[in-house]
Short mmCIF file of C-alpha atoms in Angstrom, two decimals:
data_model
loop_
_atom_site.label_atom_id
_atom_site.label_comp_id
_atom_site.label_asym_id
_atom_site.label_seq_id
_atom_site.Cartn_x
_atom_site.Cartn_y
_atom_site.Cartn_z
CA MET A 77 19.87 13.18 11.80
CA ILE A 78 18.10 9.92 11.47
CA VAL A 79 17.15 8.09 14.79
CA PHE A 80 15.75 4.69 15.07
CA GLY A 81 13.35 4.31 18.20
CA PHE A 82 12.02 1.19 20.03
CA HIS A 83 9.49 1.16 22.65
CA THR A 84 8.69 -2.48 24.25
CA ALA A 85 8.16 -1.57 27.81
CA GLY A 86 4.35 -1.74 27.11
CA PRO A 87 1.94 -4.42 25.60
CA ALA A 88 3.50 -3.89 22.11
CA CYS A 89 6.33 -3.68 19.91
CA GLU A 90 6.68 -0.07 18.67
CA LEU A 91 9.24 1.05 16.22
CA ALA A 92 9.79 4.39 14.57
CA ILE A 93 12.33 6.19 12.12
CA VAL A 94 12.54 10.01 12.81
CA ARG A 95 14.66 12.16 10.51
CA ASP A 96 15.28 15.67 11.91
CA GLY A 97 12.40 15.60 14.35
CA GLU A 98 9.86 14.37 11.75
CA THR A 99 8.48 10.72 11.80
CA LEU A 100 9.24 8.92 8.79
CA ARG A 101 7.71 5.56 9.37
CA GLU A 102 6.56 3.90 12.51
CA GLU A 103 5.05 0.41 13.20
CA THR A 104 3.26 -1.08 16.19
CA ALA A 105 2.65 -4.93 16.79
CA ALA A 106 0.42 -5.66 19.98
CA MET A 107 2.15 -8.40 22.07
CA LEU A 108 2.73 -9.09 25.74
CA ARG A 109 5.56 -11.54 25.05
CA GLY A 110 7.70 -12.76 22.24
CA GLN A 111 9.18 -9.34 21.32
CA ASP A 112 12.65 -10.89 21.12
CA ALA A 113 11.48 -13.02 18.01
CA ARG A 114 9.54 -10.21 16.26
CA LEU A 115 11.84 -7.31 16.57
CA PRO A 116 14.57 -8.39 14.02
CA GLY A 117 11.72 -8.90 11.37
CA LEU A 118 9.95 -5.70 12.12
CA THR A 119 12.98 -3.72 11.98
CA GLN A 120 14.10 -4.89 8.53
CA GLU A 121 10.65 -4.29 7.41
CA LEU A 122 10.48 -0.68 8.78
CA LEU A 123 13.81 0.10 7.18
CA ALA A 124 12.87 -1.37 3.75
CA THR A 125 9.46 0.89 3.81
CA ALA A 126 11.52 3.89 4.67
CA GLY A 127 14.20 3.11 1.88
CA LEU A 128 17.02 3.06 4.43
CA THR A 129 19.76 0.60 5.66
CA LEU A 130 20.98 0.21 9.33
CA GLU A 131 24.08 2.16 8.09
CA ALA A 132 21.98 5.32 7.51
CA ILE A 133 20.88 5.39 11.22
CA ASP A 134 22.96 8.07 13.18
CA ARG A 135 21.64 6.87 16.52
CA PHE A 136 19.15 4.45 18.07
CA ALA A 137 16.93 5.31 21.07
CA VAL A 138 14.99 2.83 23.30
CA THR A 139 12.60 3.19 26.22
CA THR A 140 14.09 1.91 29.35
CA GLY A 141 11.06 1.65 31.64
CA PRO A 142 9.40 1.60 34.01
CA GLY A 143 6.99 -1.09 32.60
CA SER A 144 7.15 -4.51 31.45
CA PHE A 145 10.22 -6.21 32.89
CA THR A 146 10.74 -8.69 29.93
CA GLY A 147 9.88 -6.02 27.44
CA ILE A 148 12.32 -3.55 28.94
CA ARG A 149 15.34 -6.26 28.89
CA VAL A 150 14.55 -7.46 25.29
CA GLY A 151 14.09 -3.93 23.77
CA VAL A 152 17.26 -2.46 25.51
CA ALA A 153 19.34 -5.31 24.56
CA PHE A 154 18.26 -5.32 20.94
CA ALA A 155 18.80 -1.64 20.54
CA ARG A 156 22.16 -1.80 22.10
CA GLY A 157 22.94 -4.69 19.92
CA LEU A 158 22.37 -2.62 16.90
CA ALA A 159 24.29 0.22 18.07
CA LEU A 160 27.21 -2.13 18.68
CA ALA A 161 26.98 -3.65 15.24
CA THR A 162 26.76 -0.42 13.53
CA GLY A 163 29.16 1.81 15.92
CA LYS A 164 26.38 4.14 16.39
CA PRO A 165 25.18 5.39 19.86
CA CYS A 166 22.12 3.98 21.76
CA LEU A 167 20.34 6.46 24.26
CA GLY A 168 17.94 5.48 26.81
CA ILE A 169 14.60 7.27 27.30
CA THR A 170 12.16 6.61 30.20
CA THR A 171 8.69 5.65 29.44
CA LEU A 172 7.49 8.67 31.08
CA GLU A 173 9.71 11.00 29.28
CA ALA A 174 8.48 9.38 26.12
CA ALA A 175 4.99 10.12 27.17
CA LEU A 176 5.26 13.84 27.75
CA PRO A 177 4.44 15.77 24.61
CA ALA A 178 6.75 17.99 23.00
CA GLY A 179 6.72 21.74 24.10
CA GLN A 180 5.43 21.12 27.52
CA GLN A 181 5.96 24.27 29.59
CA GLY A 182 5.86 24.85 33.33
CA SER A 183 5.67 21.85 35.95
CA ALA A 184 4.26 18.69 34.92
CA ILE A 185 3.97 15.14 36.36
CA VAL A 186 3.49 12.09 33.86
CA VAL A 187 1.78 9.02 35.49
CA LEU A 188 1.01 5.75 33.96
CA PRO A 189 -0.45 2.65 35.75
CA ALA A 190 1.81 0.43 37.66
CA GLN A 191 -0.46 -1.84 40.07
CA LYS A 192 -4.09 -1.51 38.80
CA ARG A 193 -5.99 -3.61 41.30
CA PRO A 194 -7.41 -2.18 44.57
CA PRO A 195 -6.48 -1.76 47.21
CA ASP A 196 -2.77 -1.44 46.10
CA ILE A 197 -3.24 0.91 43.05
CA THR A 198 0.17 2.43 42.27
CA TYR A 199 1.54 4.58 39.48
CA TRP A 200 4.73 5.08 37.83
CA ALA A 201 5.43 8.85 38.07
CA GLN A 202 8.14 11.26 36.86
CA THR A 203 8.06 15.23 37.24
CA PHE A 204 9.39 17.68 34.62
CA ARG A 205 10.00 21.35 34.28
CA SER A 206 9.57 22.78 30.71
CA GLY A 207 10.22 19.22 29.38
CA ALA A 208 13.33 18.32 31.36
CA ALA A 209 12.99 15.59 33.92
CA THR A 210 13.48 16.93 37.59
CA ASP A 211 13.58 13.64 39.21
CA ASP A 212 13.88 9.78 38.66
CA ALA A 213 11.21 7.63 37.59
CA CYS A 214 9.43 5.89 40.67
CA GLU A 215 6.50 3.95 41.55
CA THR A 216 4.09 5.63 44.10
CA SER A 217 0.89 4.86 45.84
CA LEU A 218 -2.42 6.39 44.64
CA GLN A 219 -2.68 8.23 48.13
CA ALA A 220 0.97 9.71 47.97
CA LEU A 221 0.20 10.90 44.29
CA THR A 222 -3.09 12.68 45.73
CA ASP A 223 -1.35 14.12 48.58
CA ARG A 224 1.43 15.23 46.43
CA LEU A 225 -0.84 17.05 43.80
CA THR A 226 -2.90 18.59 46.58
CA SER A 227 -0.05 20.20 48.09
CA HIS A 228 2.02 21.14 44.80
CA PRO A 229 -0.34 21.30 41.85
CA HIS A 230 1.18 20.26 38.51
CA MET A 231 0.11 19.78 35.04
CA VAL A 232 -0.90 16.08 34.76
CA TYR A 233 -0.29 13.83 31.72
CA GLY A 234 -0.91 10.00 31.15
CA ASP A 235 -3.41 7.49 32.01
CA ALA A 236 -4.86 8.01 35.53
CA ALA A 237 -8.36 6.72 35.90
CA ALA A 238 -8.05 5.88 39.40
CA LEU A 239 -6.43 9.25 40.20
CA ILE A 240 -9.33 11.13 38.45
CA ALA A 241 -11.99 9.12 40.54
CA GLU A 242 -10.00 10.37 43.70
CA MET A 243 -9.60 13.95 42.42
CA PRO A 244 -12.52 14.74 40.17
CA GLU A 245 -11.69 18.43 39.73
CA LEU A 246 -8.08 17.20 38.30
CA THR A 247 -7.52 17.64 34.59
CA VAL A 248 -5.34 14.78 33.17
CA HIS A 249 -4.19 15.27 29.53
CA THR A 250 -4.25 11.84 28.00
CA ALA A 251 -0.64 10.89 26.95
CA ALA A 252 1.13 7.66 26.11
CA PRO A 253 4.81 6.62 25.52
CA SER A 254 5.90 6.21 21.91
CA ALA A 255 8.97 5.02 19.90
CA ALA A 256 8.64 8.05 17.88
CA ARG A 257 8.66 10.48 20.98
CA ALA A 258 11.74 8.46 22.19
CA ALA A 259 13.54 9.04 19.02
CA GLN A 260 12.70 12.73 18.81
CA LEU A 261 14.14 13.16 22.45
CA ALA A 262 17.39 11.22 21.64
CA SER A 263 18.05 13.58 18.58
CA ALA A 264 18.99 16.45 20.96
CA LEU A 265 20.32 14.71 23.83
CA ASP A 266 23.98 13.78 24.77
CA PRO A 267 24.67 10.06 24.16
CA GLU A 268 27.36 10.35 26.89
CA THR A 269 24.86 10.93 29.62
CA ARG A 270 22.12 8.78 28.21
CA THR A 271 23.55 5.18 28.54
CA ALA A 272 20.64 2.72 27.78
CA ARG A 273 20.21 0.64 30.72
CA PRO A 274 16.66 -0.68 32.26
CA THR A 275 14.81 1.78 34.45
CA TYR A 276 12.59 -0.68 36.52
CA ALA A 277 11.64 1.86 39.44
CA ARG A 278 10.54 -1.27 41.56
CA ALA A 279 12.46 -3.99 43.54
CA PRO A 280 12.33 -7.45 42.07
CA ASP A 281 9.42 -9.41 43.36
CA ALA A 282 11.44 -12.55 43.79
CA ALA A 283 12.98 -13.13 47.23
CA LEU A 284 16.52 -14.56 47.83
CA PRO A 285 16.48 -17.96 49.33
CA LYS A 286 16.99 -18.13 52.88
CA ALA A 287 20.34 -19.58 54.24
CA ARG A 288 19.94 -23.20 55.50
CA THR A 289 20.39 -23.71 59.22
CA GLU A 290 22.89 -26.35 60.02
CA THR A 291 21.37 -29.09 62.47
#
């Protein structure tokens, strides 16, 4: 099975082609915006270097967040567009799922920075049991996360400098989401249960306008 993976929920456009679990080709282009303009060209280039066409792809995978609002929307829309054009399934993988290394056993939690400036430091977090998610991705405060890990120890993966500062005895295994890992996961999942739709894990910052009061 050949899977084309996309990860645009972070500070880059990441693309990967995976065949039977092995990465054939991958490409990363650092950018905070402009993913919509670069994705078509990067896709064509990666297919060409792999000696493949879109018709050879069996399914598509895309990280759905949490992460960059714009990057998530662009990546999901692009991957779903390719799936629609080729008649192939498109599966959604959270960024936290795509950061968990293959073969993880036991209880684990993946954490990635959400708000980085004190005093409102927060993390995106999702828990797993032997590689399978046991809850939805959410945003949690640093204090809530330290309390959680104190009362219920887990293996911790991700990027957690502020958490380590609070819990120096904690071992955090460095991990980051990737298009290749998203594609590897998608090859073994049921497309019917993995519709690609954004996972924001945070309410929009914008407020609805207040109704005008008649005078």
